[in-house]
CSV table of C-alpha atoms in Angstrom, one decimal:
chain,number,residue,atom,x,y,z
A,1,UNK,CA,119.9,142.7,83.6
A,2,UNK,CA,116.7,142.4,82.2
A,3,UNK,CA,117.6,139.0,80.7
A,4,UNK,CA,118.6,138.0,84.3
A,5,UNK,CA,115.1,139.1,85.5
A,6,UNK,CA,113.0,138.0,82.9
A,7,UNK,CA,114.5,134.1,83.7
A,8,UNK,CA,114.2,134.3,87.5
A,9,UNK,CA,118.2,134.8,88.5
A,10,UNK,CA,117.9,137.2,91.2
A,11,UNK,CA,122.0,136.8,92.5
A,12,UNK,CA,125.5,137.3,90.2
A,13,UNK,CA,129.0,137.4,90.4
A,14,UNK,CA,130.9,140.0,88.4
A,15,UNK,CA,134.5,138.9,88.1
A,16,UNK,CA,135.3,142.3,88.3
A,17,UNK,CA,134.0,146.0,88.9
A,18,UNK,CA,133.0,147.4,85.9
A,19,UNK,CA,131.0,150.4,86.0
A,20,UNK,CA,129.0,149.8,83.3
A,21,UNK,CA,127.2,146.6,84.2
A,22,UNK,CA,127.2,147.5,88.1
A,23,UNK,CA,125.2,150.7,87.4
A,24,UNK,CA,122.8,148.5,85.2
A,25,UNK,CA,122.1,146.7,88.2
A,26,UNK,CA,121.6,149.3,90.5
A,27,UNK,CA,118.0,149.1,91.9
A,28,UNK,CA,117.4,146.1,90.1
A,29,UNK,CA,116.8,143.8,93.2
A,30,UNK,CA,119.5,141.6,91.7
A,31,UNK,CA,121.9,140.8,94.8
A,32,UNK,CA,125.8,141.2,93.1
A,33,UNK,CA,129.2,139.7,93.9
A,34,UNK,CA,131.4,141.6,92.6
A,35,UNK,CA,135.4,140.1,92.1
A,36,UNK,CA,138.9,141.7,92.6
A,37,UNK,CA,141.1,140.1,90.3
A,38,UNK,CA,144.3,138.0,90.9
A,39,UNK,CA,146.8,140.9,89.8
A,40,UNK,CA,145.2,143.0,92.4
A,41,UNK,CA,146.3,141.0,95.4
A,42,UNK,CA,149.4,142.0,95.7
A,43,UNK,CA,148.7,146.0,96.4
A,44,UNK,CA,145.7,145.0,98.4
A,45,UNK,CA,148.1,142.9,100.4
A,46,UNK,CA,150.2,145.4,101.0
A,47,UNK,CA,148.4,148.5,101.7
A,48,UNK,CA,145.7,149.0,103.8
A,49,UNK,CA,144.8,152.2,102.0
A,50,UNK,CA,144.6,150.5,98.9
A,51,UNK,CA,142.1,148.3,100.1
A,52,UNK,CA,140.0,151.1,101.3
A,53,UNK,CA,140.1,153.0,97.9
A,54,UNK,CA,139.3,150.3,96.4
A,55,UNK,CA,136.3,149.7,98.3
A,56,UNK,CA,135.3,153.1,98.3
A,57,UNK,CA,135.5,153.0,94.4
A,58,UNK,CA,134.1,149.4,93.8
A,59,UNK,CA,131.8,149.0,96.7
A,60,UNK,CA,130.6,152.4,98.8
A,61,UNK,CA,130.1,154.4,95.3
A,62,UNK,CA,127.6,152.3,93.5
A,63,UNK,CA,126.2,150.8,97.0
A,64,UNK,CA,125.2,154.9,97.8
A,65,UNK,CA,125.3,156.5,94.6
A,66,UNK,CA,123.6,153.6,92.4
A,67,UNK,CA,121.5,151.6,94.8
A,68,UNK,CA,123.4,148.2,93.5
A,69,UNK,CA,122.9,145.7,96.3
A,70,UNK,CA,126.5,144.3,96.4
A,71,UNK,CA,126.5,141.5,99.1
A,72,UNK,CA,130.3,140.0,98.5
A,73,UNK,CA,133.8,141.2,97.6
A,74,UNK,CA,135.5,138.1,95.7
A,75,UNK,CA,138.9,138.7,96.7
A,76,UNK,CA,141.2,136.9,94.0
A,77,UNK,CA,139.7,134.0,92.0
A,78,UNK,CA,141.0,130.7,92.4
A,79,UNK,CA,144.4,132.1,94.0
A,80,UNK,CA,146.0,128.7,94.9
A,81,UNK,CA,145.7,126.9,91.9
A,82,UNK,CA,148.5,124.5,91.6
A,83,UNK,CA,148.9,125.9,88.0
A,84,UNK,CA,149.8,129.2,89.9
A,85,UNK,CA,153.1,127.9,91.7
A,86,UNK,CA,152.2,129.7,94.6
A,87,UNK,CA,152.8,133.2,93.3
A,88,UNK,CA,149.6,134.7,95.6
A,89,UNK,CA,150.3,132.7,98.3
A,90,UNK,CA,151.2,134.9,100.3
A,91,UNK,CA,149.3,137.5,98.9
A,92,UNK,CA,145.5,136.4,99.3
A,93,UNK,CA,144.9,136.4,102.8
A,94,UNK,CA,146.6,139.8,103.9
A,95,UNK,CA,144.5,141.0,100.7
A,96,UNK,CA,141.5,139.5,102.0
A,97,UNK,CA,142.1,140.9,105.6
A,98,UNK,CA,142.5,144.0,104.5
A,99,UNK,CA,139.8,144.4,102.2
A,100,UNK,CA,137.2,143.3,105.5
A,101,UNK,CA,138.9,146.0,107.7
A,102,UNK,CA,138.2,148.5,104.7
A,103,UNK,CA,134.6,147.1,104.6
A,104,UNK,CA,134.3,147.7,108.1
A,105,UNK,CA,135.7,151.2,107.8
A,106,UNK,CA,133.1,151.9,105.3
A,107,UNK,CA,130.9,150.9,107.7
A,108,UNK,CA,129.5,147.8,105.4
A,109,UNK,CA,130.7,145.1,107.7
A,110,UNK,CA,127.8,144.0,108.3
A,111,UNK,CA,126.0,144.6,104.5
A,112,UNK,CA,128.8,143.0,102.5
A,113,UNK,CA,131.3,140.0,103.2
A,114,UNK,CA,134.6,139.0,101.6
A,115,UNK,CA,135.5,135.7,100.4
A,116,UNK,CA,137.5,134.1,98.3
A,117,UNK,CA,136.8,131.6,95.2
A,118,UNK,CA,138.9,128.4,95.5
A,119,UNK,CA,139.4,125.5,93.6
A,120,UNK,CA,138.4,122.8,94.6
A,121,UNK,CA,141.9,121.3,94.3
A,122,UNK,CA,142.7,123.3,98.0
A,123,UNK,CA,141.3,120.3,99.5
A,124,UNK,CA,142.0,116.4,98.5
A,125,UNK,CA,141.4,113.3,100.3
A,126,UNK,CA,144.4,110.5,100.4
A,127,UNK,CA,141.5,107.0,100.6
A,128,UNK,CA,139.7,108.4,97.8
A,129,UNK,CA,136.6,108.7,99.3
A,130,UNK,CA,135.0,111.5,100.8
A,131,UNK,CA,135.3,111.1,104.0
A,132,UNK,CA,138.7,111.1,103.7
A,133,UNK,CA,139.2,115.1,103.0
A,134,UNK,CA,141.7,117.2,104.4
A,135,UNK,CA,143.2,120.4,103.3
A,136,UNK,CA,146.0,120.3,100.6
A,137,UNK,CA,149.0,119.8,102.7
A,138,UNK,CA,150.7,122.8,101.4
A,139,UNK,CA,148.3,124.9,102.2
A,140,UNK,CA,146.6,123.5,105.6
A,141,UNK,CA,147.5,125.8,107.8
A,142,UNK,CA,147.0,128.9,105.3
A,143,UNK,CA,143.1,127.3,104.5
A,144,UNK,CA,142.4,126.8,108.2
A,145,UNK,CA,143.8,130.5,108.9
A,146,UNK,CA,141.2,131.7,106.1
A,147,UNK,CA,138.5,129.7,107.1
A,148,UNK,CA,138.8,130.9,110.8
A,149,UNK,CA,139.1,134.4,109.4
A,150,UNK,CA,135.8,134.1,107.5
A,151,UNK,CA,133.7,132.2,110.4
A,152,UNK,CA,134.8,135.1,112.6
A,153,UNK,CA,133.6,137.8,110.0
A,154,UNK,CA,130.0,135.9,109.8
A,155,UNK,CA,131.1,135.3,105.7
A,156,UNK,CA,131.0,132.0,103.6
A,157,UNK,CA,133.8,130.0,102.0
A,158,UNK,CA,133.4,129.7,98.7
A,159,UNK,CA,134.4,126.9,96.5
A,160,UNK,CA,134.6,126.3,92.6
A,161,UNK,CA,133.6,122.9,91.4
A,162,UNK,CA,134.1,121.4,87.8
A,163,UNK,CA,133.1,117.8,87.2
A,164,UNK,CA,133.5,118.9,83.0
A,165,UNK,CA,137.0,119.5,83.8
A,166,UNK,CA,137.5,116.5,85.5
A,167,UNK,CA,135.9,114.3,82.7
A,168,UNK,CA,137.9,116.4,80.5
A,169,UNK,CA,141.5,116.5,81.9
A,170,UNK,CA,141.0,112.6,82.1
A,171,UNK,CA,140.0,109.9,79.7
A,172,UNK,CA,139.2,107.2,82.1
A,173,UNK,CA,137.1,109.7,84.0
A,174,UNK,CA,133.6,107.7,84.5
A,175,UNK,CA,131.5,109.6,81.9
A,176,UNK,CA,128.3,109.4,83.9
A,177,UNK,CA,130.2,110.2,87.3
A,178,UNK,CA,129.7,113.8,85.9
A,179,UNK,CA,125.9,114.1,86.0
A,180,UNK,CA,123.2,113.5,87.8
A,181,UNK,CA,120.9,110.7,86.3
A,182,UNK,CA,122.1,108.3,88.6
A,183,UNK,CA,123.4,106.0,86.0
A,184,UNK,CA,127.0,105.6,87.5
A,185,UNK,CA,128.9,102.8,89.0
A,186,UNK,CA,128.3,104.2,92.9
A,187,UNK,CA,131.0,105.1,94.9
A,188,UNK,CA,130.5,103.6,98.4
A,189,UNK,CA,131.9,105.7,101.3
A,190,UNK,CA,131.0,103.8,104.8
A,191,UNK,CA,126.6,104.0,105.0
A,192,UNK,CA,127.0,106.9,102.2
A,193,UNK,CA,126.5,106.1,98.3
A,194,UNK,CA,127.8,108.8,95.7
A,195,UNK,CA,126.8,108.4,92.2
A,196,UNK,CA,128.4,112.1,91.0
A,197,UNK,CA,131.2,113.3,91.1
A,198,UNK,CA,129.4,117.2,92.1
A,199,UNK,CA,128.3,115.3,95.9
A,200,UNK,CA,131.4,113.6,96.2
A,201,UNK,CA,133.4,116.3,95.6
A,202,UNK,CA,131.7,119.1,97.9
A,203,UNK,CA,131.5,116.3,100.6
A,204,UNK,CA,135.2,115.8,100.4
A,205,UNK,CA,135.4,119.8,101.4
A,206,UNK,CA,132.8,119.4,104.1
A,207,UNK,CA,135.2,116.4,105.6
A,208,UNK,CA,138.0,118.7,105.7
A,209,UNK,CA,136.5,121.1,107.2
A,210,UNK,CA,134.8,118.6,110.0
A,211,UNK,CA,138.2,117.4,110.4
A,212,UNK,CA,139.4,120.5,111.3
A,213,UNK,CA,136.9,122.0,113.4
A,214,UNK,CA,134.9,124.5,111.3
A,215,UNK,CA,131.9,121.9,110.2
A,216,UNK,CA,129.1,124.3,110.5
A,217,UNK,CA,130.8,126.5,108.3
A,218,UNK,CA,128.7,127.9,105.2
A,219,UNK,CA,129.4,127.5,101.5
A,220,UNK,CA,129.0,129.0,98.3
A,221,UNK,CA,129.3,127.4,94.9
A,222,UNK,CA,131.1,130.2,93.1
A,223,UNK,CA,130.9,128.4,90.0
A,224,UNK,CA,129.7,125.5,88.3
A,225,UNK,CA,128.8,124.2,84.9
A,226,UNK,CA,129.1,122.7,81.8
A,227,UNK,CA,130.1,124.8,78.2
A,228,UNK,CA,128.7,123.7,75.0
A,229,UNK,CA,131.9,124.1,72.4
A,230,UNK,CA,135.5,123.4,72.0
A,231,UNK,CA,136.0,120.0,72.9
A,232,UNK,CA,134.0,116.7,72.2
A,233,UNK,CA,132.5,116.9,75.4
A,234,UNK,CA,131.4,120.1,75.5
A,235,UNK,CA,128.3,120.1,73.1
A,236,UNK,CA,124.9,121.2,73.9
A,237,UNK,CA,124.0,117.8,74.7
A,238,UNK,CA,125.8,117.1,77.7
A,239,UNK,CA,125.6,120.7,78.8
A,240,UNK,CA,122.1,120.5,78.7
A,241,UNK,CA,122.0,117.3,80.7
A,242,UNK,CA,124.1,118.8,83.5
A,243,UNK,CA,122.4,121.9,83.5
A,244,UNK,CA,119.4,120.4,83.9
A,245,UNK,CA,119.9,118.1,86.6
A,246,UNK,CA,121.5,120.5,88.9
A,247,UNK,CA,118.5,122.6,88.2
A,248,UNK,CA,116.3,119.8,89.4
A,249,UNK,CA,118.6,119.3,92.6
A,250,UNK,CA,118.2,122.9,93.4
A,251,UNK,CA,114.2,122.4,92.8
A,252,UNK,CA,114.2,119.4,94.7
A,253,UNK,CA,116.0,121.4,97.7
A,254,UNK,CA,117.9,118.7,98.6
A,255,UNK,CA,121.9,118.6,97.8
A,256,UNK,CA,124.8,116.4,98.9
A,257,UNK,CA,124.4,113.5,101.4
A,258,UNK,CA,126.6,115.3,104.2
A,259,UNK,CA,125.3,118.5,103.5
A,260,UNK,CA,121.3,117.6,102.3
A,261,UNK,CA,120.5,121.8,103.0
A,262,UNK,CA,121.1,123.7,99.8
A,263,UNK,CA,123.8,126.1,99.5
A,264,UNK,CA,124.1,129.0,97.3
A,265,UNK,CA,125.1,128.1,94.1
A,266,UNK,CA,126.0,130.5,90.9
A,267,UNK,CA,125.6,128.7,87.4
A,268,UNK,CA,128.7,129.2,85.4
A,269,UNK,CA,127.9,131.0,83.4
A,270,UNK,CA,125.1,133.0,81.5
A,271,UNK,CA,126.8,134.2,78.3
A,272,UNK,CA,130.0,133.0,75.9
A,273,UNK,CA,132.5,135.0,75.8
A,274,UNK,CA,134.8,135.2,72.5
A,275,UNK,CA,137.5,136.7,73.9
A,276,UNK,CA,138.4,134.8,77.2
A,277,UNK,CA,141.9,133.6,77.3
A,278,UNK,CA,141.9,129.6,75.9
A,279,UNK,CA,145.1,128.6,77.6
A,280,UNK,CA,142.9,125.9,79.5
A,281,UNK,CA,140.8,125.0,76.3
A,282,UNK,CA,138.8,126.0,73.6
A,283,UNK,CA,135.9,125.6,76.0
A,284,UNK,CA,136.3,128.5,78.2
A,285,UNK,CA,134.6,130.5,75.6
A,286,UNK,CA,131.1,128.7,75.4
A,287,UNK,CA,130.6,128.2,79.2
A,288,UNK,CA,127.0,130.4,78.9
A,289,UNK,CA,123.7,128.7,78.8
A,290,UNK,CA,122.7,131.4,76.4
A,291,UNK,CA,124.9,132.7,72.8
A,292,UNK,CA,126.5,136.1,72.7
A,293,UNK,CA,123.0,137.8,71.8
A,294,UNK,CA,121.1,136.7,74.1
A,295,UNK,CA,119.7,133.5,71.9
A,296,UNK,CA,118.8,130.2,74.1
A,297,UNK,CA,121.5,126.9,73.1
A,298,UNK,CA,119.3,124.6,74.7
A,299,UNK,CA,115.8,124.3,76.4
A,300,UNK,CA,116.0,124.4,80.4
A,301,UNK,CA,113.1,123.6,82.3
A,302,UNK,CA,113.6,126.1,85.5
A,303,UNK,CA,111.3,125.0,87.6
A,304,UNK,CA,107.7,126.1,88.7
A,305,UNK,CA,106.1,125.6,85.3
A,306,UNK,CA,108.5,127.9,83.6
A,307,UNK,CA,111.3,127.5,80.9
A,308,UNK,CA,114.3,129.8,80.0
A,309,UNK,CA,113.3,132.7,78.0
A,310,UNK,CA,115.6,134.6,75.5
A,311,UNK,CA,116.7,138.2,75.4
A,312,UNK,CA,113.7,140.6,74.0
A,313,UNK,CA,114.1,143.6,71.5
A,314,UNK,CA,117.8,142.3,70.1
A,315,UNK,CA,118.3,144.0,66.7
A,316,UNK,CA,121.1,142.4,64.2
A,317,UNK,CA,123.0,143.9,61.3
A,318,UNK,CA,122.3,143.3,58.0
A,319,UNK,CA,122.2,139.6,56.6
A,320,UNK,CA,124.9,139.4,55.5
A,321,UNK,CA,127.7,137.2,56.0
A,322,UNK,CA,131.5,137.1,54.0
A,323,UNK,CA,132.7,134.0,52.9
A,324,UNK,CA,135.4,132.5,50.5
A,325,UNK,CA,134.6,133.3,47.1
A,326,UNK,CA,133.3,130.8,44.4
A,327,UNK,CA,136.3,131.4,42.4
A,328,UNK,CA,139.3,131.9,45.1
A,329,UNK,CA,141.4,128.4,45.0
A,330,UNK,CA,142.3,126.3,48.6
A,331,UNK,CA,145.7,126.4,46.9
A,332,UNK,CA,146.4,130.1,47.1
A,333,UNK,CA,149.2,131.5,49.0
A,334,UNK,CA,147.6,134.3,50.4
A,335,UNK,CA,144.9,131.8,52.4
A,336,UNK,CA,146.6,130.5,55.3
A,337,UNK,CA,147.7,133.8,56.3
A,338,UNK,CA,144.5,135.4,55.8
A,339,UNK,CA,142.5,132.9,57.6
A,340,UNK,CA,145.3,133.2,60.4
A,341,UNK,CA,144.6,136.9,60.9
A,342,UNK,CA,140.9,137.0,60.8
A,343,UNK,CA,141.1,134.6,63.7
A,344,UNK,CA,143.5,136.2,65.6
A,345,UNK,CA,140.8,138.9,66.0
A,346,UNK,CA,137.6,136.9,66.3
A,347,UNK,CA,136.6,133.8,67.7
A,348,UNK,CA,137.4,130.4,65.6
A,349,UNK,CA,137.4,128.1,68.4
A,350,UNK,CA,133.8,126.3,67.0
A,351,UNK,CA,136.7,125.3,64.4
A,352,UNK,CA,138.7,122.9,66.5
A,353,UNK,CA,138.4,119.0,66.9
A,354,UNK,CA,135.4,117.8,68.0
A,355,UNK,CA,133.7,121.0,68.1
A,356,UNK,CA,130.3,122.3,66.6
A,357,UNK,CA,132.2,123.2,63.6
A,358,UNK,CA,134.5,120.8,63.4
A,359,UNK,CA,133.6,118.6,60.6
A,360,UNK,CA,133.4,121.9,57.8
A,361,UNK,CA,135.2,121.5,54.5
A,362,UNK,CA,138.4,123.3,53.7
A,363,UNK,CA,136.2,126.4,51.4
A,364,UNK,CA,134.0,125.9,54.8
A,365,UNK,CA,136.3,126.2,57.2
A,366,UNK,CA,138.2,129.2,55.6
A,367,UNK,CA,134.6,131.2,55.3
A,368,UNK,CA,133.4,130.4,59.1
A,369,UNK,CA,137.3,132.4,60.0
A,370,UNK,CA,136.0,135.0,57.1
A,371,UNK,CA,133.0,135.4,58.4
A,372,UNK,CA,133.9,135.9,62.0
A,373,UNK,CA,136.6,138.4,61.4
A,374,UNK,CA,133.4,140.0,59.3
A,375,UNK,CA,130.9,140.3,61.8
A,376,UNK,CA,133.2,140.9,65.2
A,377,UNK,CA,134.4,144.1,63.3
A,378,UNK,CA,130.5,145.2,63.3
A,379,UNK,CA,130.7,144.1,59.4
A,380,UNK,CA,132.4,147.4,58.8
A,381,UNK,CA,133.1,148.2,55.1
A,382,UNK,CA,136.5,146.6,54.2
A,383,UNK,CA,136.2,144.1,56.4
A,384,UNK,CA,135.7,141.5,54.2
A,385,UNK,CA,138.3,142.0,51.8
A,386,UNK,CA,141.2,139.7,52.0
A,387,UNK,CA,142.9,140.0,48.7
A,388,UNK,CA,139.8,138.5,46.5
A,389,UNK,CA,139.4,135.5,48.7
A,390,UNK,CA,136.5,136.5,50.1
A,391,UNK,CA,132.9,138.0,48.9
A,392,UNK,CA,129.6,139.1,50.5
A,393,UNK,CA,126.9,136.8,50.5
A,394,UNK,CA,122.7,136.9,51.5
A,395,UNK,CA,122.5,133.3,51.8
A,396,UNK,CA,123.2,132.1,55.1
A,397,UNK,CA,125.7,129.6,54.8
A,398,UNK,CA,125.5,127.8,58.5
A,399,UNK,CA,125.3,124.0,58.2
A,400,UNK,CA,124.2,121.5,60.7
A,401,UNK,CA,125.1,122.4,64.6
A,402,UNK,CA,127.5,124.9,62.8
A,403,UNK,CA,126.2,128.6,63.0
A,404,UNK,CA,128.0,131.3,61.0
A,405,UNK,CA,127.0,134.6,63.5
A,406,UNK,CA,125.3,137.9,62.5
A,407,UNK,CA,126.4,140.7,64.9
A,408,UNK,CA,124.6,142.2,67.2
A,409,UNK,CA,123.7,145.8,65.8
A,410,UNK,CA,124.9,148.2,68.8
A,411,UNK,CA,125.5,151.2,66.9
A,412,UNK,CA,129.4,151.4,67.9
A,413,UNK,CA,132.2,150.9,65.8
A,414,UNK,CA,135.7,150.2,66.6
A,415,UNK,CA,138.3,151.3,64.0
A,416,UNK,CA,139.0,148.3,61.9
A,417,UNK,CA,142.2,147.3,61.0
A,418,UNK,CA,142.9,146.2,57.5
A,419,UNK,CA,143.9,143.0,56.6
A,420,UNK,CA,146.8,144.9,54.0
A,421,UNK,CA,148.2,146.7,56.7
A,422,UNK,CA,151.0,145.7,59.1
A,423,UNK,CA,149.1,147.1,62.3
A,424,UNK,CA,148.2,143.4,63.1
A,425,UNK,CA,149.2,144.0,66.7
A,426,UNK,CA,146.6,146.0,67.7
A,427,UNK,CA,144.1,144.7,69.7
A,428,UNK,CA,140.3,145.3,68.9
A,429,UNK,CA,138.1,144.5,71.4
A,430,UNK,CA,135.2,142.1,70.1
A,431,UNK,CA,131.7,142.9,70.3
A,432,UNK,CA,130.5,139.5,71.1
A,433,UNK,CA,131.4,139.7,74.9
A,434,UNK,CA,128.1,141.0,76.8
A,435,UNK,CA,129.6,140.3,80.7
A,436,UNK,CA,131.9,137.9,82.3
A,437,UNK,CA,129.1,136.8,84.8
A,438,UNK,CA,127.9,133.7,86.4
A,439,UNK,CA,123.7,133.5,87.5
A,440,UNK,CA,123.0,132.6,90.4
A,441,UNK,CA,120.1,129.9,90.4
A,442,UNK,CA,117.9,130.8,93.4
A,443,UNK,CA,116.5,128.4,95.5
């Protein structure tokens, strides 16, 4: 909370209610969205007494008892994704309906909205130009339903935009499509010129909903961004370019030609996270414009004279990192296994191709897996032991864009399992992960 403050973000999303960072933002003057989760839908759908526990637990409690300013409930994220073959189809709106009738019961109505975070893929346009959006056809009549509901409720729809993803899903994407330097082939769309893919892309929503009668509607950017790791285009590079040219479009307070005033828009996202699933891509763990501790990637000018700041006070563990020993051969047996279980419990995605740690040796690459099994288990005594593979060093061995962590010294320790033992199915939660949240840049 106090890194938030200290760099001006005075709005956040919280994919989910957890009491621990909610009561850090009590009385903060940080304004919160706080997120129900996909599983969720269905009970919410299907009870309306669910829906009003669940507000009094998630919402009325920390609104009274904590003095956190929650503004939004964020029912369900992303709930129509194609990926999802309409399993909460049917779920989300009933969910989302009942949740504002609990709201209202609460009597919050008026002090906190629902909405729900969509994809951008709800809406498509058939001419391939902005002006040609319309709903998904699967969905039309459930997305003009929704939107109704939400104009009639006085809350914004809210919409998740990617252009990494679409650079990344497609390799003849037009690289500088994605950002804003105005280096692109334009797009021409009638008297309206696009040169990235962000304006396009919201405009195509804003024709959709023109098209179908709700064009004064208001809209939130529940997420955008650009992660640094994981994939050859995510590198600090580009994220820094994107970054800092939506920055300067919020500064400039102008956004996209059919929509020039600026929404809301929350900056996905403020820290890594080393334990988000990867089933989209190495990437979803290095989506935060700062490391794990707190540490700045990459200089962002934030406008008004003043640049991001890093966290203050963060105390490490000892310097210290474990690595394969001098002697301990690339040819023995016991290595690919090893290396296997120390990243089943930490975070080797920096490994993969294309990645900040990509280009590492074999001795190099074994050591980073080492190392990060090491420090996630709070560099716990036997913790670097993997049958003499492995040995403590002082001297740092990061190389290049390639950083081998030290833990952040929080004085709590999960019981480590041993890397002799078979009780390799437990699951030890890492260290490493501060918050699932995404900043809001204020403009």
């Amino acid at each position: 909370v106090r890194l938030l403050k200290d760099n001006g973000f005075d709005k956040v999303k919280l994919f989910e209610a957890d009491p621990g960072p909610l009561k850090a933002l009590g009385h903060s003057g940080i304004q919160v969205m706080v997120g129900i989760p996909n599983e969720l839908l269905i009970p919410l759908s299907s009870s309306v007494q669910a829906a009003v526990n669940w507000v009094s637990q998630n919402v009325s409690t920390f609104i009274s008892k904590y003095g956190v300013d929650i503004r939004y409930v964020a029912v369900g994220n992303e709930p129509f994704l194609k990926a999802y073959k309409d399993m909460y189809v049917k779920t989300t709106f009933p969910a989302l309906q009942n949740i504002q009738a609990a709201l209202i019961k609460a009597g919050l109505g008026q002090q906190v909205k629902a909405t729900v975070p969509l994809n951008g893929d709800v809406y498509q346009t058939d001419s391939g130009l902005p002006s040609g959006g319309d709903f998904r056809s699967d969905i039309r009549t459930l997305m003009i339903s929704i939107v109704k509901f939400l104009r009639n409720n006085g809350a914004p729809l809210t919409v998740n935009i990617y252009p990494f993803l679409s650079l990344d899903a497609d390799p003849d994407f037009p690289f500088e499509y994605a950002f804003f330097d105005g280096k692109a082939k334009p797009v021409v769309d009638g008297s309206i010129t696009y040169t990235n893919v962000l304006d396009a892309n919201f405009d195509t929503l804003m024709a959709a909903l023109e098209k179908n009668g709700f064009g004064s509607t208001p809209v939130i950017i529940g997420e955008v961004g650009w992660p640094s790791d994981g994939t050859p285009n995510a590198n600090n590079q580009n994220a820094r370019r994107f970054n800092q040219g939506l920055l300067n479009r919020i500064n400039s307070g102008k956004f996209s030609p059919k929509h020039p005033s600026m929404p809301d828009i929350y900056l996905f996202a403020f820290i890594d996270e080393d334990m988000k699933s990867v089933d989209p891509g190495n990437f979803e763990r290095h989506w935060g414009i700062f490391y794990y501790d707190g540490s700045i990637k990459y200089p962002l000018d934030m406008g008004n004279g003043k640049n991001l700041v890093a966290a203050k006070g963060v105390k490490y563990l000892s310097r210290h990192w474990c690595v394969m020993a001098p002697q301990a051969s690339l040819s023995d047996p016991n290595l690919p296994g090893a290396t296997s279980y120390a990243c089943s419990y930490a975070d080797c995605t920096s490994l993969g191709y294309g990645s900040s740690c990509g280009n590492l040796d074999a001795k190099s690459n074994a050591s980073y897996a080492f190392n990060m099994y090491y420090q996630t288990m709070d560099q716990k005594q036997g913790s670097c032991s993997f049958n003499n593979l492995t040995v403590l060093t002082v001297i740092d061995p990061s190389q290049g864009g390639c950083r081998f962590e030290i833990m952040i010294d929080n004085k709590t320790h999960e019981k480590t399992p041993s890397p002799s033992t078979s009780s390799r199915g437990k699951h030890v939660t890492s260290l490493l992960v501060l918050l699932h949240v995404i900043a809001l840049i204020f403009c």
